[in-house]
PDB file of C-alpha atoms in Angstrom:
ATOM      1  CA  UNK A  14      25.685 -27.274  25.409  1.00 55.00           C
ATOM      2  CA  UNK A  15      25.063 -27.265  21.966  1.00 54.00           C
ATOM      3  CA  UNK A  16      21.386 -28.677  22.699  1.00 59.00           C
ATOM      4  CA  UNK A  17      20.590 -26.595  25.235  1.00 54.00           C
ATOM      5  CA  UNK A  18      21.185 -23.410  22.903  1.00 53.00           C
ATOM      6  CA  UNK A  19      19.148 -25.351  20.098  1.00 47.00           C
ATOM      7  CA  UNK A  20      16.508 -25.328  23.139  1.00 47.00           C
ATOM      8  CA  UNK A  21      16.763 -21.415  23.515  1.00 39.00           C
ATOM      9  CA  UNK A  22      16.750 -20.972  20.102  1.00 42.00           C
ATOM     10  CA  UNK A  23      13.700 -22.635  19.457  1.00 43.00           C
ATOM     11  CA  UNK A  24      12.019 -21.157  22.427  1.00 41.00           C
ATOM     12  CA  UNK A  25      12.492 -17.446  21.600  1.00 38.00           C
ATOM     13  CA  UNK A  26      11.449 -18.719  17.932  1.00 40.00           C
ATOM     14  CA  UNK A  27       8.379 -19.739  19.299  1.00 41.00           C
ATOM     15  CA  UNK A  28       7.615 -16.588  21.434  1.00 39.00           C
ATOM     16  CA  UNK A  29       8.154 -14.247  18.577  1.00 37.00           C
ATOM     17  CA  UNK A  30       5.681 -16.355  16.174  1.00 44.00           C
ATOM     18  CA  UNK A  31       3.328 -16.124  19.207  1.00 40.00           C
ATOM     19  CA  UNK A  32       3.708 -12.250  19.684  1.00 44.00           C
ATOM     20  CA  UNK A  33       3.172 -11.990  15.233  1.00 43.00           C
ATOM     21  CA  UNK A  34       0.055 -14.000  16.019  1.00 46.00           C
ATOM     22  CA  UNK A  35      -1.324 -11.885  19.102  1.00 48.00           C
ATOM     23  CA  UNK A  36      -0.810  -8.957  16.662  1.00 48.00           C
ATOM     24  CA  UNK A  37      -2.031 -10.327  13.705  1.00 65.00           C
ATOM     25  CA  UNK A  38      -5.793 -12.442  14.531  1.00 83.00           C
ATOM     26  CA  UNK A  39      -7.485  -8.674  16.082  1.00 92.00           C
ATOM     27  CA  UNK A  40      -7.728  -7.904  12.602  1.00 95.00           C
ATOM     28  CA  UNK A  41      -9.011 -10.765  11.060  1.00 94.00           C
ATOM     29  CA  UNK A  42     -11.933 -10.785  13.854  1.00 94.00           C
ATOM     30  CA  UNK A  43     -12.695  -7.425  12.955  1.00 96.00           C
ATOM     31  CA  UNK A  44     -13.057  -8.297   9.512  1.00 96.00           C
ATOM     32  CA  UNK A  45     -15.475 -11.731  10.876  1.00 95.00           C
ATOM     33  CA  UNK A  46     -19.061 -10.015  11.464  1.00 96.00           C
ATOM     34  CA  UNK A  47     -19.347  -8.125   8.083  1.00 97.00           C
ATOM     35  CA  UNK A  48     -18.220 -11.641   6.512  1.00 96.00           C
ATOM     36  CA  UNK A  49     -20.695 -13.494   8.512  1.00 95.00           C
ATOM     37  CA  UNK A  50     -23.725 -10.683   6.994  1.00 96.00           C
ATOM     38  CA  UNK A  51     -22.431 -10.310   3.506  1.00 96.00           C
ATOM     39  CA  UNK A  52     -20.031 -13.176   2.481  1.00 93.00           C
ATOM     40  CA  UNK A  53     -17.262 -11.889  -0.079  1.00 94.00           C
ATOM     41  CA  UNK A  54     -15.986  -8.769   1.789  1.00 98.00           C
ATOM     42  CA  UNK A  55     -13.466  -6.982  -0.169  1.00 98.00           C
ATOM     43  CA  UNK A  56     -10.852  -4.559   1.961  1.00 98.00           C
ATOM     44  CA  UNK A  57      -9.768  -1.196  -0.715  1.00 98.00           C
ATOM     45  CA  UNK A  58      -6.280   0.827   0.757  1.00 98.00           C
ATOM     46  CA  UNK A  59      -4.542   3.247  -1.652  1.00 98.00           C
ATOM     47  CA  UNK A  60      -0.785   3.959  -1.418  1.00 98.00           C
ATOM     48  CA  UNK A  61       0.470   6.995  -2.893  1.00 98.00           C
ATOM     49  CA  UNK A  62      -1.275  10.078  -1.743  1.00 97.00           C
ATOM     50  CA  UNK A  63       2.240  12.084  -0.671  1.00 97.00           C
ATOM     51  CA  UNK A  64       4.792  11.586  -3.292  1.00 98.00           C
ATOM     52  CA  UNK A  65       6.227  14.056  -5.793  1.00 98.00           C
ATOM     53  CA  UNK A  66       6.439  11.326  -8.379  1.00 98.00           C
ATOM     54  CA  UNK A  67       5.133   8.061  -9.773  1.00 98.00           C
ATOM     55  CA  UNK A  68       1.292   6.833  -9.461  1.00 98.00           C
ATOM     56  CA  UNK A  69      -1.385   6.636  -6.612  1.00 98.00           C
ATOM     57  CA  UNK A  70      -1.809   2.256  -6.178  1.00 98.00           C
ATOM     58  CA  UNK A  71      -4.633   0.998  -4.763  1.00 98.00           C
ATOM     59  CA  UNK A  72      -5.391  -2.783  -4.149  1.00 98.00           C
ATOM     60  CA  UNK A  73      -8.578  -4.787  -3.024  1.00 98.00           C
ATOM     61  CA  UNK A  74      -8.138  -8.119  -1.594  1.00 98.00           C
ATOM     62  CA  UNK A  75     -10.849 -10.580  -0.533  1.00 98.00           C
ATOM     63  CA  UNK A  76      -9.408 -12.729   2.259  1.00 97.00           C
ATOM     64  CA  UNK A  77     -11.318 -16.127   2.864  1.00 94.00           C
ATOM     65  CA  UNK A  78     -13.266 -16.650   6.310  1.00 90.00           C
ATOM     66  CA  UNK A  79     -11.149 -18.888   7.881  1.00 87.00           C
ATOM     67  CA  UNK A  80      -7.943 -17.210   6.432  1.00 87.00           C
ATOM     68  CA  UNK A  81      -5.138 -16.304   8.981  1.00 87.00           C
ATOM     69  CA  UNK A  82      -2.133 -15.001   7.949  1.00 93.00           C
ATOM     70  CA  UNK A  83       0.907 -14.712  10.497  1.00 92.00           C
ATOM     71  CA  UNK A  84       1.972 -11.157  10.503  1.00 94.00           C
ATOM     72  CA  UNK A  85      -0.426  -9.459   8.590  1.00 96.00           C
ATOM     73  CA  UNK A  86      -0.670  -5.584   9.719  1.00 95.00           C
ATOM     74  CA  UNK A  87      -1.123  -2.355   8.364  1.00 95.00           C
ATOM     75  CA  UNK A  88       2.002  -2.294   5.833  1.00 96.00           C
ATOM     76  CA  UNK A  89       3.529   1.347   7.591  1.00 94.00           C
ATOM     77  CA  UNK A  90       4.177  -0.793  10.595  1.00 94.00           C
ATOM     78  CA  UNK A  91       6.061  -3.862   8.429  1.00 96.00           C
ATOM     79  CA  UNK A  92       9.509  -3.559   7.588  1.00 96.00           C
ATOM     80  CA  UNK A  93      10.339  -4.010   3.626  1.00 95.00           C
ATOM     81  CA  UNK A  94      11.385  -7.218   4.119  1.00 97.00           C
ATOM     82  CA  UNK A  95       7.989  -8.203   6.434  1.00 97.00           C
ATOM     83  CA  UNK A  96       5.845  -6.732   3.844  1.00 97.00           C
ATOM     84  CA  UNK A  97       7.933  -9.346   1.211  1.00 97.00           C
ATOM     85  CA  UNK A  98       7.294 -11.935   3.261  1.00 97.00           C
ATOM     86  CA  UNK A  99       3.499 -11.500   4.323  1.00 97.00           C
ATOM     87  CA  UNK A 100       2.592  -9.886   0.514  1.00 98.00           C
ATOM     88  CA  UNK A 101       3.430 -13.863  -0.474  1.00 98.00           C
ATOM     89  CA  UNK A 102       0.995 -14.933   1.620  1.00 97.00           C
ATOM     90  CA  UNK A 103      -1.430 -12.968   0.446  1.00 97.00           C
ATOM     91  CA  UNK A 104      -0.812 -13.871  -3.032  1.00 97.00           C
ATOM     92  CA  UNK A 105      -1.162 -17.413  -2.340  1.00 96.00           C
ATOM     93  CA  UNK A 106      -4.081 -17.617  -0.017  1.00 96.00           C
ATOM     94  CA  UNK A 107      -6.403 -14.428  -1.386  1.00 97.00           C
ATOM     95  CA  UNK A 108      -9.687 -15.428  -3.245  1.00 97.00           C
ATOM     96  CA  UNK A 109      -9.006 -12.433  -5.309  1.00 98.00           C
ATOM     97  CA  UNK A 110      -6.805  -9.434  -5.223  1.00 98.00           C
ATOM     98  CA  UNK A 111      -7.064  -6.162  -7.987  1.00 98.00           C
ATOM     99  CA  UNK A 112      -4.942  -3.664  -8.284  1.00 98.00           C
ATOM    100  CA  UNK A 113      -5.587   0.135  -9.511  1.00 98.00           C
ATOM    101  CA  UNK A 114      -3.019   2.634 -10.816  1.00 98.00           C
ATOM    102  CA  UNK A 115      -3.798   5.991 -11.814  1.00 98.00           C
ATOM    103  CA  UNK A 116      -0.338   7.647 -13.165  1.00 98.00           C
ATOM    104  CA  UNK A 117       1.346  10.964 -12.738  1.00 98.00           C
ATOM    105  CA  UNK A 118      -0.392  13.160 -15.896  1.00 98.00           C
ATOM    106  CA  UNK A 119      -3.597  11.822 -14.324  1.00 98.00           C
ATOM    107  CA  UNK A 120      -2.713  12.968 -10.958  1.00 98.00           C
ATOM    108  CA  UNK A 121      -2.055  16.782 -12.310  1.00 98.00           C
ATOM    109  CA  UNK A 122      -5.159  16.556 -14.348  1.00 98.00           C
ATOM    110  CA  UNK A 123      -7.685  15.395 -12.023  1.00 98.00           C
ATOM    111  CA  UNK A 124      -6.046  15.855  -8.575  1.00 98.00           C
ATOM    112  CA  UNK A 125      -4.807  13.289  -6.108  1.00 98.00           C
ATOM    113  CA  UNK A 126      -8.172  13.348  -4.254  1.00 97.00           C
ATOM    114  CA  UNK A 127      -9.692  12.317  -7.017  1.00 98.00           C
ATOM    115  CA  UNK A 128      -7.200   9.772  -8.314  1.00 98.00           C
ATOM    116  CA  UNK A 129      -6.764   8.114  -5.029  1.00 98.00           C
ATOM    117  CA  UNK A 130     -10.624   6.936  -5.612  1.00 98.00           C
ATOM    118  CA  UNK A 131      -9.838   6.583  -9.056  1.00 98.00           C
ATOM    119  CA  UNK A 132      -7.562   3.894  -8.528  1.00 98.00           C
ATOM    120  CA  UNK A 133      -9.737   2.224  -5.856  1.00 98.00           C
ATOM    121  CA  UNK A 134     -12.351   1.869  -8.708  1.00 98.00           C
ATOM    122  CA  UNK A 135      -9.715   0.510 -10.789  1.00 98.00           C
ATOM    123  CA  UNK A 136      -8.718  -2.055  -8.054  1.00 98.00           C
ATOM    124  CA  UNK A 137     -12.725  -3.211  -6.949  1.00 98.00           C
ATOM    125  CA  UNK A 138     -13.166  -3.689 -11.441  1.00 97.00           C
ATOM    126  CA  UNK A 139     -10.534  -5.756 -11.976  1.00 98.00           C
ATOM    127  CA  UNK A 140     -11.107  -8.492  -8.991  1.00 98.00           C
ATOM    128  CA  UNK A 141     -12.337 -11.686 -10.511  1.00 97.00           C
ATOM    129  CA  UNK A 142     -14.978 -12.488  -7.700  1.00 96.00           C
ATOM    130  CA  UNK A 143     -17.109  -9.899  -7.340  1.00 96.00           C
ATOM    131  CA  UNK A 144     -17.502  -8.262  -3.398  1.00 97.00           C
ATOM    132  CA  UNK A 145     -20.935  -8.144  -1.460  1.00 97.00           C
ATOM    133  CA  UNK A 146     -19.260  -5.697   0.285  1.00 98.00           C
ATOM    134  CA  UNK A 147     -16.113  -3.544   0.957  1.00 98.00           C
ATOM    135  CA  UNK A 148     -14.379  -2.504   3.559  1.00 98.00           C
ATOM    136  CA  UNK A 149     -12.613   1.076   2.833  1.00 98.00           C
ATOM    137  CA  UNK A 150      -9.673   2.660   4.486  1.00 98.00           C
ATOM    138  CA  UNK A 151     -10.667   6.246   5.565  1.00 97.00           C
ATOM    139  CA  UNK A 152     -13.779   7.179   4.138  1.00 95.00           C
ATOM    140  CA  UNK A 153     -16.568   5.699   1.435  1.00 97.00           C
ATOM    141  CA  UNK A 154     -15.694   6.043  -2.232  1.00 98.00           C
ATOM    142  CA  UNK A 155     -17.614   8.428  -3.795  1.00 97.00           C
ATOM    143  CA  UNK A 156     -19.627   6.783  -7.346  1.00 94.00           C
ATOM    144  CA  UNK A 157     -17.930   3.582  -5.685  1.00 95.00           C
ATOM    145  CA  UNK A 158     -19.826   0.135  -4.339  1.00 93.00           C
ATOM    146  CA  UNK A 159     -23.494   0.562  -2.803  1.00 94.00           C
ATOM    147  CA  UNK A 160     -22.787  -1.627   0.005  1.00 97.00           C
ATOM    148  CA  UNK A 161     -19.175   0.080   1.768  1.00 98.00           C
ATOM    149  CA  UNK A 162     -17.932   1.409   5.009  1.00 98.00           C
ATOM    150  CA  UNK A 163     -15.186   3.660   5.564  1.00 98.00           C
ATOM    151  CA  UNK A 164     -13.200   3.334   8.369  1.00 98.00           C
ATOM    152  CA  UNK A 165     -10.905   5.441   9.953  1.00 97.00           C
ATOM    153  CA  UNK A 166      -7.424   4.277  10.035  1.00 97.00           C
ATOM    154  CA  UNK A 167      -8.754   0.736   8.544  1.00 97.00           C
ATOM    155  CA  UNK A 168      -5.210  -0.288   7.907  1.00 96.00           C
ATOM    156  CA  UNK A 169      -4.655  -1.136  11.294  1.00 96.00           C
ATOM    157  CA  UNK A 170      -8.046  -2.897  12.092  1.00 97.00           C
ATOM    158  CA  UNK A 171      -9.164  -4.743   9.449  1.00 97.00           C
ATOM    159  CA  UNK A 172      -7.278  -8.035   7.849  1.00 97.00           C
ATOM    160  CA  UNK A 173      -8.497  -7.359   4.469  1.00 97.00           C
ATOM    161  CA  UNK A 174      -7.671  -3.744   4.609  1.00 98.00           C
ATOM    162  CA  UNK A 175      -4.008  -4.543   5.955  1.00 98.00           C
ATOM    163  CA  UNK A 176      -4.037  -6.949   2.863  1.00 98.00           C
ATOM    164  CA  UNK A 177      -4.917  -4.285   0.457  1.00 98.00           C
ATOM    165  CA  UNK A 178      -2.549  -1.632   2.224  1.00 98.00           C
ATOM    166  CA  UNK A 179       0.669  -4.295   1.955  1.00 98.00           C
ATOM    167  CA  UNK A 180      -0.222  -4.853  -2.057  1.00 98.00           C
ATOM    168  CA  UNK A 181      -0.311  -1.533  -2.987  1.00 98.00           C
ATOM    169  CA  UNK A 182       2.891  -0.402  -1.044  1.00 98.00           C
ATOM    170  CA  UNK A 183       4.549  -3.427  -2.450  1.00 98.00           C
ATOM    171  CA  UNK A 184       2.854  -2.657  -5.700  1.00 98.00           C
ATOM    172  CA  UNK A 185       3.652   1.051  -5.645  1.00 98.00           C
ATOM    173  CA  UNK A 186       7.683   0.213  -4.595  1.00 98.00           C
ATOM    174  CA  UNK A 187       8.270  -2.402  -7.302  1.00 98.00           C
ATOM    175  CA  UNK A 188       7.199   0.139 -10.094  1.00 98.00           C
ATOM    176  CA  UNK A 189       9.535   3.311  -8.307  1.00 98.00           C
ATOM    177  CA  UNK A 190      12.377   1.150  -8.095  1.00 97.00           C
ATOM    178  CA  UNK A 191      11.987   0.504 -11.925  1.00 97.00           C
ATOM    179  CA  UNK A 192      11.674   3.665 -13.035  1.00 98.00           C
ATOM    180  CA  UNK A 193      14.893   4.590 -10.661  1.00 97.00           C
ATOM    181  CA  UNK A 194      16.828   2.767 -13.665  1.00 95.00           C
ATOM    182  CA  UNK A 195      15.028   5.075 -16.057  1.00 96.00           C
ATOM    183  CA  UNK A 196      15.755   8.398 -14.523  1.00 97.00           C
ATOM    184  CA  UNK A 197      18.819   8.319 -12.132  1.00 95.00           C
ATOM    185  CA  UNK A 198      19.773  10.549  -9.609  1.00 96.00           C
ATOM    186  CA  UNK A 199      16.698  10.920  -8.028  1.00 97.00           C
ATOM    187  CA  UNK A 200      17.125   8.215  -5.601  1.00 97.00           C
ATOM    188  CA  UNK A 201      13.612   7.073  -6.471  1.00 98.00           C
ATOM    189  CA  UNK A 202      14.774   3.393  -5.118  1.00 96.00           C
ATOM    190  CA  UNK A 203      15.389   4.505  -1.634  1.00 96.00           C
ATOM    191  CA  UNK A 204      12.510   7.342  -1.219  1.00 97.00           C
ATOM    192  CA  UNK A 205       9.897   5.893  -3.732  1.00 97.00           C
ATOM    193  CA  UNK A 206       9.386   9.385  -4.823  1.00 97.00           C
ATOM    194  CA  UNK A 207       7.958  10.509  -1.323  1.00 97.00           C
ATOM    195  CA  UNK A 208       9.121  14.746   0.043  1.00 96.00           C
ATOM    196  CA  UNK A 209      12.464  13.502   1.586  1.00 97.00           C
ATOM    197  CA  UNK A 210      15.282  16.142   1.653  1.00 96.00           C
ATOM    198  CA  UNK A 211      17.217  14.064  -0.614  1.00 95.00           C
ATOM    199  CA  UNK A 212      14.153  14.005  -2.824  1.00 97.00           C
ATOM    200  CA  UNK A 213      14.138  17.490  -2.897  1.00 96.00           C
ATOM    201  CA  UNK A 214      17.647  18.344  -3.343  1.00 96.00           C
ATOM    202  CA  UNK A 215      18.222  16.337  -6.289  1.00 96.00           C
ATOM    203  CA  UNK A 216      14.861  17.673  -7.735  1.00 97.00           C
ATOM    204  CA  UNK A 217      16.096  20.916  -7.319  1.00 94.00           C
ATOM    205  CA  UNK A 218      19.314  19.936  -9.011  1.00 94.00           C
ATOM    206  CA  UNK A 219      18.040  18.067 -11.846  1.00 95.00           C
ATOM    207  CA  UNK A 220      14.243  19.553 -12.370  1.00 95.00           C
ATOM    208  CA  UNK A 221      11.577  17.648 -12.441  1.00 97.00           C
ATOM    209  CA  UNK A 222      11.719  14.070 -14.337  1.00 97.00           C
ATOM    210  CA  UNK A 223       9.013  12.681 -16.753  1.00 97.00           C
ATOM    211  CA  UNK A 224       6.977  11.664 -13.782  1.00 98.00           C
ATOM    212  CA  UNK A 225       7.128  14.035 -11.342  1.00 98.00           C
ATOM    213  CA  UNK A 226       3.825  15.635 -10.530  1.00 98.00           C
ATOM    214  CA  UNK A 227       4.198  19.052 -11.971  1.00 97.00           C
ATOM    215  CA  UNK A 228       0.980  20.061  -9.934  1.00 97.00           C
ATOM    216  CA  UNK A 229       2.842  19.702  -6.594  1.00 98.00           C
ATOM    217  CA  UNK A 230       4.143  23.016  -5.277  1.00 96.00           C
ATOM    218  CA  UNK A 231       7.909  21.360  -4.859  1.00 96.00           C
ATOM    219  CA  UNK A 232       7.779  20.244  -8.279  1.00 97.00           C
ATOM    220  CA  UNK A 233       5.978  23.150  -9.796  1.00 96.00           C
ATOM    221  CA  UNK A 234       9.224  25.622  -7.722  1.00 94.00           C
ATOM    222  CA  UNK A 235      11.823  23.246  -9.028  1.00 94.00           C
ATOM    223  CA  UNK A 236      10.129  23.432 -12.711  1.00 93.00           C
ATOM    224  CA  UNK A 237      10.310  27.413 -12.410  1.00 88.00           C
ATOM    225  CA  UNK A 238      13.643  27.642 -10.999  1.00 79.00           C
ATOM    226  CA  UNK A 239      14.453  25.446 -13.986  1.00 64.00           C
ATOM    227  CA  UNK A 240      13.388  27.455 -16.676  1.00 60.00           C
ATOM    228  CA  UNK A 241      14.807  30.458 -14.769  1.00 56.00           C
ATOM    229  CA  UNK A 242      18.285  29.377 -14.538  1.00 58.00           C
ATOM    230  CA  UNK A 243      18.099  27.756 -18.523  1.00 53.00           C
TER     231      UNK A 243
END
């Protein structure tokens, strides 16, 4: 009995590595005719965009050609754990990865827009092997690489995208959960800053904390309401 269920066990083991596999190698052969006509092919995703707090994080990663790494997906359809797990493997087998942050007061001073490619910049500088190309999420960055190509909804195509899109998130939710110790009561550990109602009612509660983004109209109505009531 007890080998038979070792049997099963095994078996649906097996089935479920097989199904991360079907969904994973798509991406890495979209990724396999821009490596094969420019070599080092960097994939840029920024994380970040939404929230009413904390930084925009981009990442670029630069995957080797024969890499394949079981599970890899855009990191919106990985649980937290999944994105642990496969953001390992990525660390360990990567030629390079960089990482961009552009924080809050840069955020109100410049715009997201703007910061969002800001931090892509930041993440293509500091790689330590320089791309031939890169591969962007959404569209080209503007004053960014000569040799790029957007693509819509990249996350979900392209290996080295999905790479970049699990670092930042993981990234992004390391530095939120550490600034949840800083300024409690927001509940930045479960929302990572992002419009959730409990976001929101606590903002409204507490006002706005030293890295909210005072340019975004919920912060900018809880800042006013704020002052009113002091």
């Amino acid at each position: 009995m007890g080998d038979r269920r070792a049997r099963v066990k095994s078996g649906t083991q097996k089935r479920a590595k097989s199904r991360v596999r079907k969904l994973s190698w798509p991406l890495f052969k979209f990724d396999r005719p821009f490596i094969e006509r420019f070599g080092n092919v960097a994939g840029v995703d920024e994380v970040g965009r939404g929230p009413l707090a904390g930084p925009v994080v981009s990442a670029a990663v630069i995957l080797p050609s024969d890499c394949k790494i079981p599970g890899l997906n855009d990191s919106k359809a990985l649980t937290a754990e999944q994105r642990e797990r496969v953001y390992r493997l990525i660390q360990r087998f990567a030629c390079a990865i960089g990482v961009g942050i552009v924080e809050h007061d840069e955020i109100d001073r410049i715009n997201i827009y703007w910061a969002s490619f800001a931090s892509m910049r930041l993440a293509l500088e500091s790689l330590v092997i320089r791309p031939l190309h890169v591969l962007v999420d959404g569209f080209q960055i503007p004053n960014g690489p000569s040799s790029q190509t957007g693509i819509v909804a990249g996350d979900g195509k392209s290996a080295s995208i999905a790479a970049a899109s699990i670092v930042a998130k993981v990234t992004r939710d390391s530095i939120m959960e550490r600034w949840d110790s800083h300024y409690p009561g927001y509940g930045f550990k479960q929302h990572k800053g992002y419009t959730t109602r409990l976001h929101v009612k606590n903002l409204n509660a507490l006002g706005p904390s030293p890295i909210h983004r005072r340019t975004f109209s919920p912060v900018r109505i809880a800042a006013e309401c704020s002052e009113f009531c002091d």
